[in-house]
Amino acid sequence: MRIASPGGRSHWVVFVFVGQQAFGEMDGRAKYLDEGFRGERSLEQVLLEEKNREDEIRGITGHREIRWGYGDLASLRAFGEKLVRFGIEGRALR
């Protein structure tokens, strides 16, 4: 889903939990640790950019952001339990 910011930029979120006021994103370690993904940016820059992006998305939409990694997907049950801990319930889990 595309989210337009007042500054004219666009942010994209991967998962939308309809009716739950939440977005979800898969996070891999490579995004932070692999220099090929980071380019010329330091780990600190990548983390600060990600934090600022999330803050802007929350400010625009009023929705929260839920992140998970590969380890959270070990089983469907474990992943569902994680989502419930973050308040995602009902039809969003079906």
mmCIF file of N, CA and C in Angstrom:
data_model
loop_
_atom_site.group_PDB
_atom_site.id
_atom_site.type_symbol
_atom_site.label_atom_id
_atom_site.label_comp_id
_atom_site.label_asym_id
_atom_site.label_seq_id
_atom_site.Cartn_x
_atom_site.Cartn_y
_atom_site.Cartn_z
ATOM 1 N N MET A 1 0.837 -1.170 0.000
ATOM 2 C CA MET A 1 0.000 0.000 0.000
ATOM 3 C C MET A 1 0.885 1.237 0.000
ATOM 4 N N ARG A 2 0.541 2.187 -0.810
ATOM 5 C CA ARG A 2 1.296 3.437 -0.911
ATOM 6 C C ARG A 2 0.730 4.451 0.075
ATOM 7 N N ILE A 3 1.634 5.121 0.787
ATOM 8 C CA ILE A 3 1.249 6.182 1.712
ATOM 9 C C ILE A 3 1.998 7.438 1.291
ATOM 10 N N ALA A 4 1.269 8.461 0.909
ATOM 11 C CA ALA A 4 1.874 9.718 0.469
ATOM 12 C C ALA A 4 2.160 10.596 1.682
ATOM 13 N N SER A 5 3.349 11.166 1.722
ATOM 14 C CA SER A 5 3.698 12.061 2.820
ATOM 15 C C SER A 5 3.508 13.508 2.373
ATOM 16 N N PRO A 6 3.337 14.418 3.317
ATOM 17 C CA PRO A 6 3.144 15.825 2.957
ATOM 18 C C PRO A 6 4.315 16.408 2.171
ATOM 19 N N GLY A 7 5.505 15.847 2.327
ATOM 20 C CA GLY A 7 6.682 16.328 1.619
ATOM 21 C C GLY A 7 6.765 15.856 0.180
ATOM 22 N N GLY A 8 5.766 15.107 -0.278
ATOM 23 C CA GLY A 8 5.747 14.630 -1.655
ATOM 24 C C GLY A 8 6.375 13.260 -1.869
ATOM 25 N N ARG A 9 6.934 12.688 -0.821
ATOM 26 C CA ARG A 9 7.507 11.342 -0.948
ATOM 27 C C ARG A 9 6.422 10.300 -0.765
ATOM 28 N N SER A 10 6.726 9.094 -1.141
ATOM 29 C CA SER A 10 5.814 7.974 -0.926
ATOM 30 C C SER A 10 6.496 6.929 -0.068
ATOM 31 N N HIS A 11 5.717 6.337 0.801
ATOM 32 C CA HIS A 11 6.180 5.208 1.597
ATOM 33 C C HIS A 11 5.296 4.031 1.219
ATOM 34 N N TRP A 12 5.882 2.862 1.250
ATOM 35 C CA TRP A 12 5.142 1.644 0.923
ATOM 36 C C TRP A 12 5.163 0.725 2.130
ATOM 37 N N VAL A 13 4.017 0.127 2.422
ATOM 38 C CA VAL A 13 3.941 -0.893 3.460
ATOM 39 C C VAL A 13 3.499 -2.186 2.795
ATOM 40 N N VAL A 14 3.978 -3.293 3.310
ATOM 41 C CA VAL A 14 3.774 -4.580 2.655
ATOM 42 C C VAL A 14 2.440 -5.216 3.022
ATOM 43 N N PHE A 15 2.099 -5.203 4.306
ATOM 44 C CA PHE A 15 0.864 -5.842 4.770
ATOM 45 C C PHE A 15 -0.029 -4.799 5.428
ATOM 46 N N VAL A 16 -1.310 -4.887 5.146
ATOM 47 C CA VAL A 16 -2.300 -4.039 5.794
ATOM 48 C C VAL A 16 -3.279 -4.959 6.509
ATOM 49 N N PHE A 17 -3.410 -4.777 7.817
ATOM 50 C CA PHE A 17 -4.373 -5.550 8.585
ATOM 51 C C PHE A 17 -5.674 -4.751 8.595
ATOM 52 N N VAL A 18 -6.544 -5.079 7.675
ATOM 53 C CA VAL A 18 -7.785 -4.338 7.450
ATOM 54 C C VAL A 18 -8.628 -4.320 8.720
ATOM 55 N N GLY A 19 -9.076 -3.136 9.085
ATOM 56 C CA GLY A 19 -9.914 -2.973 10.266
ATOM 57 C C GLY A 19 -9.166 -3.042 11.577
ATOM 58 N N GLN A 20 -7.840 -3.159 11.544
ATOM 59 C CA GLN A 20 -7.046 -3.320 12.759
ATOM 60 C C GLN A 20 -6.157 -2.096 13.040
ATOM 61 N N GLN A 21 -6.175 -1.131 12.158
ATOM 62 C CA GLN A 21 -5.322 0.060 12.262
ATOM 63 C C GLN A 21 -3.859 -0.329 12.458
ATOM 64 N N ALA A 22 -3.407 -1.231 11.602
ATOM 65 C CA ALA A 22 -2.030 -1.705 11.704
ATOM 66 C C ALA A 22 -1.491 -2.114 10.339
ATOM 67 N N PHE A 23 -0.211 -1.902 10.188
ATOM 68 C CA PHE A 23 0.536 -2.358 9.031
ATOM 69 C C PHE A 23 1.535 -3.393 9.521
ATOM 70 N N GLY A 24 1.983 -4.248 8.629
ATOM 71 C CA GLY A 24 2.980 -5.236 8.989
ATOM 72 C C GLY A 24 4.069 -5.295 7.947
ATOM 73 N N GLU A 25 5.274 -5.595 8.418
ATOM 74 C CA GLU A 25 6.408 -5.721 7.505
ATOM 75 C C GLU A 25 7.345 -6.827 7.965
ATOM 76 N N MET A 26 7.854 -7.532 6.996
ATOM 77 C CA MET A 26 8.850 -8.576 7.213
ATOM 78 C C MET A 26 10.217 -7.907 7.263
ATOM 79 N N ASP A 27 10.996 -8.261 8.238
ATOM 80 C CA ASP A 27 12.333 -7.684 8.392
ATOM 81 C C ASP A 27 13.379 -8.779 8.334
ATOM 82 N N GLY A 28 14.328 -8.619 7.462
ATOM 83 C CA GLY A 28 15.445 -9.548 7.391
ATOM 84 C C GLY A 28 16.708 -8.892 7.921
ATOM 85 N N ARG A 29 17.623 -9.699 8.361
ATOM 86 C CA ARG A 29 18.885 -9.181 8.903
ATOM 87 C C ARG A 29 19.738 -8.499 7.840
ATOM 88 N N ALA A 30 19.641 -8.972 6.601
ATOM 89 C CA ALA A 30 20.489 -8.439 5.533
ATOM 90 C C ALA A 30 20.276 -6.951 5.326
ATOM 91 N N LYS A 31 19.071 -6.500 5.504
ATOM 92 C CA LYS A 31 18.737 -5.086 5.340
ATOM 93 C C LYS A 31 19.635 -4.211 6.213
ATOM 94 N N TYR A 32 20.023 -4.729 7.366
ATOM 95 C CA TYR A 32 20.824 -3.976 8.316
ATOM 96 C C TYR A 32 22.300 -4.339 8.288
ATOM 97 N N LEU A 33 22.603 -5.606 8.023
ATOM 98 C CA LEU A 33 23.974 -6.079 8.192
ATOM 99 C C LEU A 33 24.764 -6.258 6.901
ATOM 100 N N ASP A 34 24.100 -6.469 5.786
ATOM 101 C CA ASP A 34 24.780 -6.721 4.520
ATOM 102 C C ASP A 34 25.103 -5.401 3.827
ATOM 103 N N GLU A 35 26.383 -5.151 3.614
ATOM 104 C CA GLU A 35 26.798 -3.897 2.981
ATOM 105 C C GLU A 35 26.222 -3.743 1.587
ATOM 106 N N GLY A 36 25.954 -4.859 0.906
ATOM 107 C CA GLY A 36 25.354 -4.795 -0.414
ATOM 108 C C GLY A 36 23.960 -4.179 -0.392
ATOM 109 N N PHE A 37 23.232 -4.402 0.682
ATOM 110 C CA PHE A 37 21.903 -3.807 0.840
ATOM 111 C C PHE A 37 21.992 -2.373 1.345
ATOM 112 N N ARG A 38 22.961 -2.117 2.212
ATOM 113 C CA ARG A 38 23.084 -0.792 2.824
ATOM 114 C C ARG A 38 23.702 0.230 1.893
ATOM 115 N N GLY A 39 24.493 -0.244 0.938
ATOM 116 C CA GLY A 39 25.199 0.685 0.072
ATOM 117 C C GLY A 39 26.237 1.457 0.862
ATOM 118 N N GLU A 40 26.254 2.745 0.728
ATOM 119 C CA GLU A 40 27.225 3.601 1.418
ATOM 120 C C GLU A 40 26.755 3.990 2.824
ATOM 121 N N ARG A 41 25.560 3.575 3.198
ATOM 122 C CA ARG A 41 25.016 3.982 4.491
ATOM 123 C C ARG A 41 25.540 3.089 5.613
ATOM 124 N N SER A 42 25.741 3.695 6.776
ATOM 125 C CA SER A 42 26.150 2.932 7.954
ATOM 126 C C SER A 42 24.912 2.257 8.554
ATOM 127 N N LEU A 43 25.153 1.310 9.445
ATOM 128 C CA LEU A 43 24.058 0.661 10.146
ATOM 129 C C LEU A 43 23.228 1.713 10.885
ATOM 130 N N GLU A 44 23.890 2.676 11.509
ATOM 131 C CA GLU A 44 23.192 3.724 12.242
ATOM 132 C C GLU A 44 22.274 4.526 11.316
ATOM 133 N N GLN A 45 22.755 4.843 10.129
ATOM 134 C CA GLN A 45 21.938 5.593 9.173
ATOM 135 C C GLN A 45 20.708 4.796 8.752
ATOM 136 N N VAL A 46 20.904 3.507 8.481
ATOM 137 C CA VAL A 46 19.790 2.650 8.077
ATOM 138 C C VAL A 46 18.741 2.604 9.180
ATOM 139 N N LEU A 47 19.180 2.429 10.425
ATOM 140 C CA LEU A 47 18.239 2.358 11.545
ATOM 141 C C LEU A 47 17.502 3.678 11.754
ATOM 142 N N LEU A 48 18.212 4.797 11.674
ATOM 143 C CA LEU A 48 17.565 6.097 11.848
ATOM 144 C C LEU A 48 16.584 6.389 10.719
ATOM 145 N N GLU A 49 16.942 6.033 9.489
ATOM 146 C CA GLU A 49 16.027 6.227 8.364
ATOM 147 C C GLU A 49 14.762 5.388 8.547
ATOM 148 N N GLU A 50 14.924 4.164 9.006
ATOM 149 C CA GLU A 50 13.780 3.282 9.228
ATOM 150 C C GLU A 50 12.893 3.830 10.341
ATOM 151 N N LYS A 51 13.501 4.304 11.412
ATOM 152 C CA LYS A 51 12.733 4.887 12.511
ATOM 153 C C LYS A 51 11.964 6.107 12.032
ATOM 154 N N ASN A 52 12.611 6.989 11.301
ATOM 155 C CA ASN A 52 11.951 8.193 10.793
ATOM 156 C C ASN A 52 10.812 7.846 9.842
ATOM 157 N N ARG A 53 11.026 6.852 9.002
ATOM 158 C CA ARG A 53 9.989 6.404 8.074
ATOM 159 C C ARG A 53 8.768 5.902 8.840
ATOM 160 N N GLU A 54 9.001 5.057 9.851
ATOM 161 C CA GLU A 54 7.893 4.532 10.642
ATOM 162 C C GLU A 54 7.169 5.641 11.389
ATOM 163 N N ASP A 55 7.917 6.580 11.951
ATOM 164 C CA ASP A 55 7.292 7.707 12.647
ATOM 165 C C ASP A 55 6.401 8.505 11.693
ATOM 166 N N GLU A 56 6.879 8.732 10.485
ATOM 167 C CA GLU A 56 6.100 9.485 9.516
ATOM 168 C C GLU A 56 4.834 8.720 9.118
ATOM 169 N N ILE A 57 4.958 7.425 8.888
ATOM 170 C CA ILE A 57 3.788 6.616 8.537
ATOM 171 C C ILE A 57 2.764 6.629 9.674
ATOM 172 N N ARG A 58 3.227 6.467 10.913
ATOM 173 C CA ARG A 58 2.307 6.503 12.059
ATOM 174 C C ARG A 58 1.644 7.870 12.182
ATOM 175 N N GLY A 59 2.416 8.926 11.966
ATOM 176 C CA GLY A 59 1.866 10.274 12.056
ATOM 177 C C GLY A 59 0.821 10.554 10.993
ATOM 178 N N ILE A 60 1.015 10.040 9.795
ATOM 179 C CA ILE A 60 0.074 10.263 8.693
ATOM 180 C C ILE A 60 -1.185 9.428 8.871
ATOM 181 N N THR A 61 -1.021 8.176 9.260
ATOM 182 C CA THR A 61 -2.146 7.232 9.257
ATOM 183 C C THR A 61 -2.778 6.991 10.626
ATOM 184 N N GLY A 62 -2.011 7.182 11.687
ATOM 185 C CA GLY A 62 -2.488 6.819 13.017
ATOM 186 C C GLY A 62 -2.451 5.319 13.260
ATOM 187 N N HIS A 63 -1.852 4.560 12.343
ATOM 188 C CA HIS A 63 -1.760 3.101 12.467
ATOM 189 C C HIS A 63 -0.412 2.713 13.087
ATOM 190 N N ARG A 64 -0.404 1.579 13.729
ATOM 191 C CA ARG A 64 0.855 1.064 14.280
ATOM 192 C C ARG A 64 1.509 0.138 13.263
ATOM 193 N N GLU A 65 2.784 -0.089 13.464
ATOM 194 C CA GLU A 65 3.542 -0.957 12.560
ATOM 195 C C GLU A 65 4.045 -2.158 13.341
ATOM 196 N N ILE A 66 3.842 -3.336 12.779
ATOM 197 C CA ILE A 66 4.270 -4.580 13.405
ATOM 198 C C ILE A 66 5.322 -5.207 12.501
ATOM 199 N N ARG A 67 6.428 -5.605 13.090
ATOM 200 C CA ARG A 67 7.521 -6.200 12.317
ATOM 201 C C ARG A 67 7.754 -7.632 12.767
ATOM 202 N N TRP A 68 8.164 -8.437 11.824
ATOM 203 C CA TRP A 68 8.542 -9.810 12.141
ATOM 204 C C TRP A 68 9.676 -10.225 11.237
ATOM 205 N N GLY A 69 10.390 -11.232 11.685
ATOM 206 C CA GLY A 69 11.506 -11.780 10.914
ATOM 207 C C GLY A 69 11.251 -13.236 10.586
ATOM 208 N N TYR A 70 12.216 -13.836 9.912
ATOM 209 C CA TYR A 70 12.077 -15.224 9.490
ATOM 210 C C TYR A 70 11.829 -16.159 10.668
ATOM 211 N N GLY A 71 12.480 -15.898 11.784
ATOM 212 C CA GLY A 71 12.304 -16.755 12.964
ATOM 213 C C GLY A 71 10.878 -16.776 13.471
ATOM 214 N N ASP A 72 10.143 -15.688 13.259
ATOM 215 C CA ASP A 72 8.746 -15.625 13.699
ATOM 216 C C ASP A 72 7.831 -16.483 12.842
ATOM 217 N N LEU A 73 8.342 -16.928 11.700
ATOM 218 C CA LEU A 73 7.517 -17.707 10.783
ATOM 219 C C LEU A 73 7.796 -19.207 10.876
ATOM 220 N N ALA A 74 8.406 -19.628 11.982
ATOM 221 C CA ALA A 74 8.732 -21.043 12.161
ATOM 222 C C ALA A 74 7.483 -21.913 12.080
ATOM 223 N N SER A 75 6.369 -21.385 12.585
ATOM 224 C CA SER A 75 5.101 -22.096 12.457
ATOM 225 C C SER A 75 3.984 -21.068 12.350
ATOM 226 N N LEU A 76 2.924 -21.446 11.689
ATOM 227 C CA LEU A 76 1.781 -20.558 11.539
ATOM 228 C C LEU A 76 1.190 -20.220 12.900
ATOM 229 N N ARG A 77 1.162 -21.198 13.770
ATOM 230 C CA ARG A 77 0.618 -20.981 15.117
ATOM 231 C C ARG A 77 1.438 -19.938 15.885
ATOM 232 N N ALA A 78 2.764 -20.060 15.856
ATOM 233 C CA ALA A 78 3.631 -19.117 16.564
ATOM 234 C C ALA A 78 3.475 -17.711 15.983
ATOM 235 N N PHE A 79 3.382 -17.625 14.670
ATOM 236 C CA PHE A 79 3.207 -16.327 14.026
ATOM 237 C C PHE A 79 1.856 -15.718 14.420
ATOM 238 N N GLY A 80 0.806 -16.518 14.402
ATOM 239 C CA GLY A 80 -0.511 -16.041 14.818
ATOM 240 C C GLY A 80 -0.506 -15.559 16.257
ATOM 241 N N GLU A 81 0.182 -16.290 17.129
ATOM 242 C CA GLU A 81 0.272 -15.894 18.533
ATOM 243 C C GLU A 81 1.006 -14.563 18.677
ATOM 244 N N LYS A 82 2.025 -14.349 17.879
ATOM 245 C CA LYS A 82 2.742 -13.070 17.917
ATOM 246 C C LYS A 82 1.807 -11.942 17.503
ATOM 247 N N LEU A 83 1.061 -12.147 16.435
ATOM 248 C CA LEU A 83 0.148 -11.109 15.971
ATOM 249 C C LEU A 83 -0.905 -10.792 17.030
ATOM 250 N N VAL A 84 -1.412 -11.811 17.709
ATOM 251 C CA VAL A 84 -2.390 -11.590 18.775
ATOM 252 C C VAL A 84 -1.774 -10.750 19.890
ATOM 253 N N ARG A 85 -0.509 -11.008 20.226
ATOM 254 C CA ARG A 85 0.164 -10.204 21.256
ATOM 255 C C ARG A 85 0.230 -8.734 20.861
ATOM 256 N N PHE A 86 0.211 -8.463 19.570
ATOM 257 C CA PHE A 86 0.235 -7.085 19.071
ATOM 258 C C PHE A 86 -1.180 -6.551 18.809
ATOM 259 N N GLY A 87 -2.187 -7.297 19.227
ATOM 260 C CA GLY A 87 -3.554 -6.825 19.106
ATOM 261 C C GLY A 87 -4.236 -7.118 17.784
ATOM 262 N N ILE A 88 -3.612 -7.946 16.940
ATOM 263 C CA ILE A 88 -4.233 -8.319 15.662
ATOM 264 C C ILE A 88 -5.093 -9.547 15.930
ATOM 265 N N GLU A 89 -6.386 -9.403 15.707
ATOM 266 C CA GLU A 89 -7.304 -10.488 16.025
ATOM 267 C C GLU A 89 -8.368 -10.639 14.964
ATOM 268 N N GLY A 90 -9.178 -11.645 15.152
ATOM 269 C CA GLY A 90 -10.360 -11.843 14.321
ATOM 270 C C GLY A 90 -10.059 -12.149 12.882
ATOM 271 N N ARG A 91 -10.798 -11.500 12.006
ATOM 272 C CA ARG A 91 -10.737 -11.799 10.581
ATOM 273 C C ARG A 91 -9.351 -11.568 9.990
ATOM 274 N N ALA A 92 -8.559 -10.680 10.594
ATOM 275 C CA ALA A 92 -7.227 -10.406 10.060
ATOM 276 C C ALA A 92 -6.343 -11.649 10.114
ATOM 277 N N LEU A 93 -6.660 -12.594 10.988
ATOM 278 C CA LEU A 93 -5.840 -13.803 11.116
ATOM 279 C C LEU A 93 -6.363 -14.959 10.298
ATOM 280 N N ARG A 94 -7.455 -14.774 9.610
ATOM 281 C CA ARG A 94 -8.038 -15.865 8.815
ATOM 282 C C ARG A 94 -7.514 -15.865 7.416
#
